[in-house]
Short mmCIF file of C-alpha atoms in Angstrom, two decimals:
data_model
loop_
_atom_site.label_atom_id
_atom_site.label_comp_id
_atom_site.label_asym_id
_atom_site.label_seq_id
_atom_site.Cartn_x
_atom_site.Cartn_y
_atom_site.Cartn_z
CA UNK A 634 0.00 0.00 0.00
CA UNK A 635 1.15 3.65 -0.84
CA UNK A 636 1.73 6.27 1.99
CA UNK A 637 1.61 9.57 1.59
CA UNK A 638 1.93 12.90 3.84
CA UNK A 639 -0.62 15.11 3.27
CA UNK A 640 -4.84 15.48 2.74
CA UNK A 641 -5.24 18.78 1.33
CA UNK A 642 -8.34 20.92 1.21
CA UNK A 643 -7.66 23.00 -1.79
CA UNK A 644 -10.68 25.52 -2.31
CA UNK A 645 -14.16 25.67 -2.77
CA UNK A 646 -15.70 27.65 -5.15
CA UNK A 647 -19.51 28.65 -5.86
CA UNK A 648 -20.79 29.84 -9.28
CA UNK A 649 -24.37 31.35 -8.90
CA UNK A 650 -24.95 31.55 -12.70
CA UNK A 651 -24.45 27.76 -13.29
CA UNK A 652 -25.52 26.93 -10.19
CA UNK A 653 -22.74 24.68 -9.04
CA UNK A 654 -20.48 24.25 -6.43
CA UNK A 655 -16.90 23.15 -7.13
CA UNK A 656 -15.19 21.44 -4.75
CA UNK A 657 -11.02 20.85 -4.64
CA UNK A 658 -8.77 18.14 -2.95
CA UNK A 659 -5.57 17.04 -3.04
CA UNK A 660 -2.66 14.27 -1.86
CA UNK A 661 0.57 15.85 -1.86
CA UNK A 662 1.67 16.46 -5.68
CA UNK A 663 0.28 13.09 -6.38
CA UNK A 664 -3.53 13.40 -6.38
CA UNK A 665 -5.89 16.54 -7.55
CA UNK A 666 -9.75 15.74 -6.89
CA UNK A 667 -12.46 17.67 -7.97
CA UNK A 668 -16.41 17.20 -6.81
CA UNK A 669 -19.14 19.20 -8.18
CA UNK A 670 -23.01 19.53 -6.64
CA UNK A 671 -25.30 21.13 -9.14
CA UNK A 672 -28.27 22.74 -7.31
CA UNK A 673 -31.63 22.18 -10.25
CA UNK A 674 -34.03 24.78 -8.93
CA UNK A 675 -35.03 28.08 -8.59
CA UNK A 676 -33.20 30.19 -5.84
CA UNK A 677 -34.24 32.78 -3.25
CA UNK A 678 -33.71 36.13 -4.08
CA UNK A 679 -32.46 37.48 -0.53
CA UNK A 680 -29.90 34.73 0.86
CA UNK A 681 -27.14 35.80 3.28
CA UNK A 682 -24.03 35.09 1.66
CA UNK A 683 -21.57 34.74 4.45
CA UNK A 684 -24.28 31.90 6.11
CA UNK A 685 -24.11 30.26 2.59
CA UNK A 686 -20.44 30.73 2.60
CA UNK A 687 -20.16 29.04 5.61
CA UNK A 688 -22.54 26.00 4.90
CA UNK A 689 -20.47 25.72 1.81
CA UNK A 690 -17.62 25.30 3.85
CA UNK A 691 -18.77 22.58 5.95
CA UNK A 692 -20.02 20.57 2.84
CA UNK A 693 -16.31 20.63 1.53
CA UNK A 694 -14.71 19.99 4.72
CA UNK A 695 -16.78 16.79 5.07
CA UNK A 696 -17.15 15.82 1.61
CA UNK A 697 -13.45 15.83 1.45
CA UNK A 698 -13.56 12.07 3.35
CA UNK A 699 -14.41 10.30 0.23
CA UNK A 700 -10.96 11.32 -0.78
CA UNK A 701 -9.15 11.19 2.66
CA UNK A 702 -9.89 7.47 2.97
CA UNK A 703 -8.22 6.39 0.12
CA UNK A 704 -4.78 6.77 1.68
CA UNK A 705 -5.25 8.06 5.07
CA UNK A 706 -2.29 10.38 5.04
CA UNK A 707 -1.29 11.46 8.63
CA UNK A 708 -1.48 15.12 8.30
CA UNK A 709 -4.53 16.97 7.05
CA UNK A 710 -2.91 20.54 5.21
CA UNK A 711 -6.17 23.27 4.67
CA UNK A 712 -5.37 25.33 1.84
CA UNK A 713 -9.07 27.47 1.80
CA UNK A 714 -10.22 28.94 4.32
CA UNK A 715 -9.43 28.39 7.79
CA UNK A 716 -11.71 26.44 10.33
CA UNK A 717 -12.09 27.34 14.10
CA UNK A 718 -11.92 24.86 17.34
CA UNK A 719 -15.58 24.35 17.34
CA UNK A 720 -15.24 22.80 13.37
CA UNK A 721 -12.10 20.80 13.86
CA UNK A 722 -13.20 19.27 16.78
CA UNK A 723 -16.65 18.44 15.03
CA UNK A 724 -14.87 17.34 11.78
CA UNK A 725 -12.46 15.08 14.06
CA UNK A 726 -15.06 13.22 15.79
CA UNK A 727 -16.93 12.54 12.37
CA UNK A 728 -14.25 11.91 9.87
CA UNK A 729 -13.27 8.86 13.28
CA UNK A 730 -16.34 7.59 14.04
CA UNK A 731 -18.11 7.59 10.49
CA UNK A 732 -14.61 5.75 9.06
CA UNK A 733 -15.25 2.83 12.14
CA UNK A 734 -16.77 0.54 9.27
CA UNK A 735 -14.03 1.38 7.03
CA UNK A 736 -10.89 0.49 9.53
CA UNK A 737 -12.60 -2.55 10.04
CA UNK A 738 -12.88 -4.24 6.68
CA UNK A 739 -9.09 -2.89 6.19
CA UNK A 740 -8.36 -4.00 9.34
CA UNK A 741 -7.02 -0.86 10.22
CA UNK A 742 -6.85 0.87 13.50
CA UNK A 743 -9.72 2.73 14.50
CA UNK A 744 -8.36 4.79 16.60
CA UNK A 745 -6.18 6.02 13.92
CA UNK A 746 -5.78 10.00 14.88
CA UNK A 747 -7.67 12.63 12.41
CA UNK A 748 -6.20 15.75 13.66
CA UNK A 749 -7.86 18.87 11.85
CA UNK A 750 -6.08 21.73 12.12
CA UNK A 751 -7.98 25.10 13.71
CA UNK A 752 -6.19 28.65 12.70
CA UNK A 753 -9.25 31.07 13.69
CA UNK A 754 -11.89 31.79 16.42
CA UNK A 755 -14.98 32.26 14.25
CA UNK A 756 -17.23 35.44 14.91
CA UNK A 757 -21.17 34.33 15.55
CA UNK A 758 -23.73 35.54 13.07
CA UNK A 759 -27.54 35.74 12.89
CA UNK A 760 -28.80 35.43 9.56
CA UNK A 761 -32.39 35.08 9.22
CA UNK A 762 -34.35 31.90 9.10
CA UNK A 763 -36.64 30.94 6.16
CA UNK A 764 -39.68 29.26 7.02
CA UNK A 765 -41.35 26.09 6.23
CA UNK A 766 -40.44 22.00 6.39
CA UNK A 767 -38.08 20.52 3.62
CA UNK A 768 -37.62 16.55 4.06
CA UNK A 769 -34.87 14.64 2.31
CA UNK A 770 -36.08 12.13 -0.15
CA UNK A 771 -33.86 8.74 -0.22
CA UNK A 772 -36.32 6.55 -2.19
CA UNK A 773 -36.97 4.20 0.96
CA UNK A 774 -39.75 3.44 3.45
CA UNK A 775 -38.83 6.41 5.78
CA UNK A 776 -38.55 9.19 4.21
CA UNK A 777 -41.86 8.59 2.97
CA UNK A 778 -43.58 8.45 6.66
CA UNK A 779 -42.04 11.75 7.23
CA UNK A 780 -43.61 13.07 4.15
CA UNK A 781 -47.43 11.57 4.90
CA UNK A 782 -47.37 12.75 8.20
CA UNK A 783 -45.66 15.97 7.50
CA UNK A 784 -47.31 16.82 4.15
CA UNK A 785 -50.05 18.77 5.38
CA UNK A 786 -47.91 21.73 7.39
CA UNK A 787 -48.60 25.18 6.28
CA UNK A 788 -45.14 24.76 4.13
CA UNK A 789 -43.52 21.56 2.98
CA UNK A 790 -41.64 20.57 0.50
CA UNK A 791 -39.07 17.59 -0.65
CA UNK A 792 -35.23 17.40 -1.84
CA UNK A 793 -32.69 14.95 -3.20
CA UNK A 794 -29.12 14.11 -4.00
CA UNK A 795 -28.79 12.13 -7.42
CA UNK A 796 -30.72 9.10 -8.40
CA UNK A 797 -33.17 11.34 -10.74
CA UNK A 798 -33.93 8.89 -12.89
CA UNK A 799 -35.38 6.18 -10.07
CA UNK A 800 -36.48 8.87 -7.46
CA UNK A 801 -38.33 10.88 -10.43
CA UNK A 802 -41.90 8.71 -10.18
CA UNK A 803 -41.48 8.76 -6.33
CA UNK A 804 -41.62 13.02 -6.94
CA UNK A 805 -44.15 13.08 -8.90
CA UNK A 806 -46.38 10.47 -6.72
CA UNK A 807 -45.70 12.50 -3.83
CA UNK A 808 -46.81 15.79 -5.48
CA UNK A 809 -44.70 18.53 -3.19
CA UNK A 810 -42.15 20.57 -4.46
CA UNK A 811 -39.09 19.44 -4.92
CA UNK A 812 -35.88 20.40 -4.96
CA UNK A 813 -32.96 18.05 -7.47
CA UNK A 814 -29.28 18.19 -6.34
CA UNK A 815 -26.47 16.36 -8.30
CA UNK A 816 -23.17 15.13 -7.12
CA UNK A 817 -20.48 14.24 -9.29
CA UNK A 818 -17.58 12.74 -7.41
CA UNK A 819 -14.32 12.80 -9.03
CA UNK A 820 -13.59 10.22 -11.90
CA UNK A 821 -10.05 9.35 -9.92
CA UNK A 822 -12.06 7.94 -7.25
CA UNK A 823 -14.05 5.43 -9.15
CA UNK A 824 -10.80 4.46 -11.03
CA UNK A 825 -8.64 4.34 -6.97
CA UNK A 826 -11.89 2.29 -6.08
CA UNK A 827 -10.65 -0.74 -8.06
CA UNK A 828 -7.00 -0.20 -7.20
CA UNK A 829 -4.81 -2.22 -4.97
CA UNK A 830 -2.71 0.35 -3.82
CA UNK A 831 -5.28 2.41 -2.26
CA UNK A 832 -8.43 2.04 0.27
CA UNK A 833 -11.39 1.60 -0.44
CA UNK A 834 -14.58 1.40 1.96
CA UNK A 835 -17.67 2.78 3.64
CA UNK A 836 -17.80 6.98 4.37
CA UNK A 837 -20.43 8.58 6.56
CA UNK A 838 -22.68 9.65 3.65
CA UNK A 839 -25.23 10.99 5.71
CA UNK A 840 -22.95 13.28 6.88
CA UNK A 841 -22.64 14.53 3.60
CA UNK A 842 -26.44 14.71 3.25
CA UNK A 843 -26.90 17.15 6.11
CA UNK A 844 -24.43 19.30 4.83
CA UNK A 845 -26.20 19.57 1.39
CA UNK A 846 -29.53 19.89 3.33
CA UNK A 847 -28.39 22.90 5.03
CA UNK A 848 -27.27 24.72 2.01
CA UNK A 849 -30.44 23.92 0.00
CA UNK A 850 -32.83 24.79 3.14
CA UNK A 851 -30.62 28.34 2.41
CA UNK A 852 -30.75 28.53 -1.22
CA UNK A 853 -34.73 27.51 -1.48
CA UNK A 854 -35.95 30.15 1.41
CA UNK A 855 -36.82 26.76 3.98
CA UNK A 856 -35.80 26.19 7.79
CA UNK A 857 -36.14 22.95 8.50
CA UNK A 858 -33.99 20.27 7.44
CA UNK A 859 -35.66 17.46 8.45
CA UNK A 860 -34.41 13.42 7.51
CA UNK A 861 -35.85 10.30 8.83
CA UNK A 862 -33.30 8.63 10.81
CA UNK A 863 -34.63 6.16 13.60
CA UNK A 864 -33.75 5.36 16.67
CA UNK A 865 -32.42 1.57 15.62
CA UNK A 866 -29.60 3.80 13.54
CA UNK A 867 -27.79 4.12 16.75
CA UNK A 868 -27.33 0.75 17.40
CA UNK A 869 -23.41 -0.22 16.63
CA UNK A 870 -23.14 -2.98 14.47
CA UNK A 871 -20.10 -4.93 16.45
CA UNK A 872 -17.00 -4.47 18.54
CA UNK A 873 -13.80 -3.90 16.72
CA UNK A 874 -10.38 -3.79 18.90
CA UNK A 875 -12.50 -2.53 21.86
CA UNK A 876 -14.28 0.05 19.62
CA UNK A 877 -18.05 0.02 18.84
CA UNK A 878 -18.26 0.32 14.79
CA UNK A 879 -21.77 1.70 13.54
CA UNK A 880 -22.45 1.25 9.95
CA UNK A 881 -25.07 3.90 10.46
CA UNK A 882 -23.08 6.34 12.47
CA UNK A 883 -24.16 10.02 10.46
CA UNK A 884 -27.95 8.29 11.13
CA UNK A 885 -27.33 7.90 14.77
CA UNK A 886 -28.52 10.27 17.53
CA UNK A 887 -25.01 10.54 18.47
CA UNK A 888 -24.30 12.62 15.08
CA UNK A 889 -27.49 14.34 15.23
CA UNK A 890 -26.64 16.63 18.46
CA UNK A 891 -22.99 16.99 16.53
CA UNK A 892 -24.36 17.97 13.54
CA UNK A 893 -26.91 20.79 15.38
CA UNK A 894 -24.25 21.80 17.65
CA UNK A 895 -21.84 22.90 14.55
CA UNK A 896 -24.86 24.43 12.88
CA UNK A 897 -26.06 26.28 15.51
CA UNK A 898 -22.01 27.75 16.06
CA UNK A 899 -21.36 28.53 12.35
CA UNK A 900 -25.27 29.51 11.46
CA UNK A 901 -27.30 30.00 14.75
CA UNK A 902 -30.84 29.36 14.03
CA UNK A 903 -31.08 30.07 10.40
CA UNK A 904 -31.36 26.50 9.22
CA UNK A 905 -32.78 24.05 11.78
CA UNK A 906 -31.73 19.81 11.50
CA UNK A 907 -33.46 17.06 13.24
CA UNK A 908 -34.60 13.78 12.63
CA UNK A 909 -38.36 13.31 12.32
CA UNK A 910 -38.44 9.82 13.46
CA UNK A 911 -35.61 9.65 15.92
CA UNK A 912 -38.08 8.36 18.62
CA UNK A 913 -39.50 5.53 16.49
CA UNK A 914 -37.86 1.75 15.84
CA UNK A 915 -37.89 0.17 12.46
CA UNK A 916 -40.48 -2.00 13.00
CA UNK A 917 -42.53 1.07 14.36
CA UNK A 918 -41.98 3.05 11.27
CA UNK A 919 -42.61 -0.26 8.84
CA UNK A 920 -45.97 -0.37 11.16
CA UNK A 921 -47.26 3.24 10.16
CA UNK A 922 -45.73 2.91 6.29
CA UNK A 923 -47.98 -0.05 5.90
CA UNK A 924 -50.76 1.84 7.07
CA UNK A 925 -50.03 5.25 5.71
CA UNK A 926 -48.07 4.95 2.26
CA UNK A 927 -47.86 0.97 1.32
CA UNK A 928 -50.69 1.17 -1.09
CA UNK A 929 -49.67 4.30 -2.55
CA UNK A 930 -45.99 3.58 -3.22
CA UNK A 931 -45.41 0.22 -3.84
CA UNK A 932 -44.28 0.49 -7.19
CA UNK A 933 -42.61 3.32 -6.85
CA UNK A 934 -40.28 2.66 -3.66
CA UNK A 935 -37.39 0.79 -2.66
CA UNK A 936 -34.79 0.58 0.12
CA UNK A 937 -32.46 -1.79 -1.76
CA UNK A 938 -28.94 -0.16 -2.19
CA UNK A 939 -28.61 -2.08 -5.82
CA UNK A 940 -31.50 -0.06 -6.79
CA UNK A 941 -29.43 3.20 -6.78
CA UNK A 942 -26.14 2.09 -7.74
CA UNK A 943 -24.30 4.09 -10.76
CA UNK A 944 -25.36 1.29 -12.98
CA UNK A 945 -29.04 1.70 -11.88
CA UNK A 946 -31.62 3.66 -13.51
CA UNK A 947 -34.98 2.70 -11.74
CA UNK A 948 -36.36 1.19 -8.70
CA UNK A 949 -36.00 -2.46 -7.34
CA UNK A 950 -35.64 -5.18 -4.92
CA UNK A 951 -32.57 -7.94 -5.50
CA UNK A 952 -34.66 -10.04 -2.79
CA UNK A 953 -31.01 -11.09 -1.83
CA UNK A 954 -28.89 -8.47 0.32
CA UNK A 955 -29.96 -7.62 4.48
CA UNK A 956 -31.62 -4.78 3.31
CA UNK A 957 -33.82 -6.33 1.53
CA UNK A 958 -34.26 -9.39 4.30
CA UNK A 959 -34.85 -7.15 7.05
CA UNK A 960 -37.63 -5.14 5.15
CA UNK A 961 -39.51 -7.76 4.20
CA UNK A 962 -39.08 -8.82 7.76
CA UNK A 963 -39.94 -5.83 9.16
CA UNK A 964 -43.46 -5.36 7.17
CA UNK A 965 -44.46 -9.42 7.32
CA UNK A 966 -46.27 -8.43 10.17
CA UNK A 967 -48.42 -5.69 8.68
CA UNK A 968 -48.62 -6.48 4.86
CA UNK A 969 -50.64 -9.39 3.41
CA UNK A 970 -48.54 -11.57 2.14
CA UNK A 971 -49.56 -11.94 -1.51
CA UNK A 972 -48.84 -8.02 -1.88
CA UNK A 973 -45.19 -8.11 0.20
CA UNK A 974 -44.40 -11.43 -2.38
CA UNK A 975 -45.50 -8.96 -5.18
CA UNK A 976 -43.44 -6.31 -4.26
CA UNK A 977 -40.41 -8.75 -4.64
CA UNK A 978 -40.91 -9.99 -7.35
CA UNK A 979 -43.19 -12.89 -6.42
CA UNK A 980 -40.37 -14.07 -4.08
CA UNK A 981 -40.73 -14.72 -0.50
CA UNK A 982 -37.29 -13.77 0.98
CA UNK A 983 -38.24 -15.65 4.88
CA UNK A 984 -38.34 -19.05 2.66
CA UNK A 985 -35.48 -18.30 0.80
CA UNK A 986 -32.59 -20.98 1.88
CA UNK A 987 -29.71 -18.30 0.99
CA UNK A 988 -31.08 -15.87 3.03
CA UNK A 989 -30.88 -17.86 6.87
CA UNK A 990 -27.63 -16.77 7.58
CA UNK A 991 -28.89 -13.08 7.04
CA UNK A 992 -31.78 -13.77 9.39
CA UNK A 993 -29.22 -15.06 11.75
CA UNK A 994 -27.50 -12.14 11.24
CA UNK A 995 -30.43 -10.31 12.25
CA UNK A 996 -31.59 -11.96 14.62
CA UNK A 997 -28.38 -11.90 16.75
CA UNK A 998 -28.19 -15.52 16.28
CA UNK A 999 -24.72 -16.00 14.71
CA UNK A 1000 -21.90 -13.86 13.59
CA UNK A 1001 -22.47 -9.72 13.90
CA UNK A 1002 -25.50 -8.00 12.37
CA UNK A 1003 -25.32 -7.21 9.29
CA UNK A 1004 -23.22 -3.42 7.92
CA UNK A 1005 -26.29 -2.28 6.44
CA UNK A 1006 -28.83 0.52 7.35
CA UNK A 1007 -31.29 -2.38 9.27
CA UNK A 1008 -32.95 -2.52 12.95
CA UNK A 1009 -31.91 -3.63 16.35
CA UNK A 1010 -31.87 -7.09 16.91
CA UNK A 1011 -34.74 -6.90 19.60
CA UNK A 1012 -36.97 -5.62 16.83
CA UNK A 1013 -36.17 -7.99 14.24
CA UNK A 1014 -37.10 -10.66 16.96
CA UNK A 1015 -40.15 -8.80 17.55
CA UNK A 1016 -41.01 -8.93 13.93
CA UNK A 1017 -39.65 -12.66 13.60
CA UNK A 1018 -42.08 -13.54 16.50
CA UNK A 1019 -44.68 -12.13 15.12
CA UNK A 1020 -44.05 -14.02 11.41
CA UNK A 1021 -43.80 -17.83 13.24
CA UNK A 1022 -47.42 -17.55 13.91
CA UNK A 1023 -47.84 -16.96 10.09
CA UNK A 1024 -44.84 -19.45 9.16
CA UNK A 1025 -44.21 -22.58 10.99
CA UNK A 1026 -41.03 -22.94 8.71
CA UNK A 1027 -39.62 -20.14 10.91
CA UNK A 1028 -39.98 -21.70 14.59
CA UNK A 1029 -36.40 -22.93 13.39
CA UNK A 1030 -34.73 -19.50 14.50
CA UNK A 1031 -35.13 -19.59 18.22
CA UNK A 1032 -34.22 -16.60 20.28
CA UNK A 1033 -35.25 -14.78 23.69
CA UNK A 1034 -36.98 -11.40 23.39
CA UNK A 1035 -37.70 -9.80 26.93
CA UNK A 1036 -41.82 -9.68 27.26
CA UNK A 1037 -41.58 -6.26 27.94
CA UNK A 1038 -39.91 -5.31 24.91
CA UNK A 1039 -42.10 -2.91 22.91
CA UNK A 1040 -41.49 -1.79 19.50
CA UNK A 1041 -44.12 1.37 20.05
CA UNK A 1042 -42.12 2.95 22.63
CA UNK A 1043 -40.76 6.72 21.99
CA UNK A 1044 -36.70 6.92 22.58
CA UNK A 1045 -35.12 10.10 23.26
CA UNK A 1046 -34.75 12.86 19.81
CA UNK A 1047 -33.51 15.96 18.99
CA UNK A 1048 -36.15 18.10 17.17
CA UNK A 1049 -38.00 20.76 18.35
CA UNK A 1050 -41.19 20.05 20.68
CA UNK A 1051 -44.01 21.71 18.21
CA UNK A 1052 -42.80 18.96 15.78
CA UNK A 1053 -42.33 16.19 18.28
CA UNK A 1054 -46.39 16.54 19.25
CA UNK A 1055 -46.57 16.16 15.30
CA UNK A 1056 -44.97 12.95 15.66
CA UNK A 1057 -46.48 11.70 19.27
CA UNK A 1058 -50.29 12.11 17.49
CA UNK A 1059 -49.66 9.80 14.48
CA UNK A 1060 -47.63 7.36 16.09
CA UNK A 1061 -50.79 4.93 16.76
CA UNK A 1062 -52.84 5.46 13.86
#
């Protein structure tokens, strides 16, 4: 494996005209890297610029891990504009923490240090907030619950980042305005992805979300942020050299109060992030998405990650990775069973031979869960319980689940309380 010294954030550059923001990386003299977002939609006319400069900012400080990773040089060089205490602490703790999954499969150590350098003390400003509720659109179960339960506030509207082409009949079913952001990552890094002399491996990509959130919350007028991260997201995934790796760590709670923390320091209360169903499990959210959107999104829906791969152009299940297993799991209990087997092509993935080591996976049976985006182990027992009185086959996976164990109950969260009592009204439809 090559070393090198240095991880350099280069510049960052916006052009209002084209509507794109440039973003520039480098490794020493070896590596240059440049990643574009193209904002498709109409702009605000009054936006403060030095809030926008500064959300700008923290999208290229953390976008700049996709290119960090590859060789993990020991000393991080910033070229643009200086960062305070506050955003090198912040950057520190995610670049760590959202890499845990990525030291692991290179059997690295993951308490490698990620030292960002701070130069300034950073002066607070109050720009003022927009108004209204903008939820980010991923193409899976979730997001939509935040939208039918959310879609009748005085102001709401939907965003994205890539996957046009699959997420475009999801838009139009959903009927909100939306807003389309693209993100072009640097041809080198596809071409490093393949190559033995570099890393390859999971980022925190919800990380990068928020930060693209934020700045089109700013450029659209809106104040809310709001994503649809649950509580089972902050369940680590396994123990690595005395470390607890989360596959989901920029979903967890943890990374939510990090996340508002920065924002509030660089931006105050001008754009506002939260999770709108932080307090809910999987199996809770699979409960009201069956009851509220199932009908009206099945075909246009999927939480598969093939589905939105760069060789993908529309929506599907593979019926054959965890995702897929724990979300047929996860709505067995509150689909009929001739429309979930529909949805997958006909298949029925809790029958499927290949698939028991997953459900082991899952269940906490064998091995570590899965290093996907799926639920706690108590509530895929829940949900397994719940599918042996439909399926004798499955009295084969035997497990304990506590009898007090409730997938209904409310964890803790992190959004404001006018939204919470949104939330708390719907949860038992």
């Amino acid at each position: 494996m090559k070393s090198y010294n240095q991880f350099i954030f280069k510049s960052f550059v916006f052009d209002r005209d084209q509507k794109t923001l440039t973003l520039n990386y480098g490794i020493d003299d070896a590596f240059k890297f440049q990643e574009t977002y193209r904002f498709d939609f109409d702009f605000v006319d009054s936006i403060d610029e030095q809030a926008l400069d500064r959300a700008f900012q923290l999208l290229f400080m953390i976008a700049g891990v996709s290119y960090y990773k590859t060789f993990i040089p020991p000393e991080i060089v910033i070229e643009a504009k200086p960062i305070d205490n506050e955003v090198a602490e912040f950057l520190s703790r995610t670049y760590q923490n959202g890499l845990g999954e990525f030291f692991y499969i290179n059997q690295l150590d993951p308490l490698t240090p990620i030292a960002f350098p701070a130069q300034i003390s950073s002066l607070p400003i109050k720009p003022p907030p927009g108004d209204g509720l903008m939820i980010g659109i991923g193409g899976g179960k979730d997001s939509l619950v935040s939208v039918e339960l959310l879609h009748n506030q005085p102001k709401v509207a939907t965003w994205s980042l890539n996957h046009r082409p699959q997420l475009e009949p999801l838009i139009r079913r959903i009927g909100l305005p939306h807003f389309w952001v693209e993100r072009e990552i640097d041809p080198h890094l596809i071409e490093l992805k393949d190559s033995p002399d570099a890393y390859n491996g999971h980022v925190p990509i919800s990380a990068i979300f928020a930060a693209v959130g934020v700045i089109v919350a700013l450029l659209s007028g809106y104040h809310d942020s709001v994503v649809s991260n649950e509580s089972s997201a902050s369940e680590p995934n396994l123990d690595y050299k005395g470390v607890a790796i989360n596959h989901q760590y920029s979903k967890s709670i943890a990374f939510e109060e990090d996340f508002q923390a920065v924002m509030n320091h660089l931006l105050s209360d001008a754009v506002r992030y939260y999770s709108f169903l932080r307090p809910l499990t999987e199996l809770h959210i699979s409960e009201l998405f069956a009851r509220t959107s199932f009908v009206k999104y099945q075909a246009v829906f999927s939480s598969c990650n093939s589905a939105f791969t760069l060789a993908s152009d529309h929506m599907f299940w593979d019926g054959t990775c965890p995702k897929c297993a724990f979300v047929f799991l996860a709505l067995t209990p509150f689909v009929d069973r001739d429309k979930l087997e529909k949805l997958f092509g006909g298949k029925n993935l809790l029958l499927d031979p290949a698939l028991v080591p997953t459900y082991q996976q899952l269940l906490g049976m064998q091995g570590n869960k899965p290093l996907e985006c799926v639920g706690e182990i108590k509530e895929s027992r829940a949900a397994m319980r719940i599918a042996q009185q439909q399926y004798s086959e499955l009295n084969k996976y035997v497990f304990e689940l506590p009898g007090t164990y409730d997938y209904r109950s409310l964890s803790n969260h992190k959004m404001p309380p006018n939204i919470f009592e949104i939330l708390k009204n719907n949860t038992h439809l």
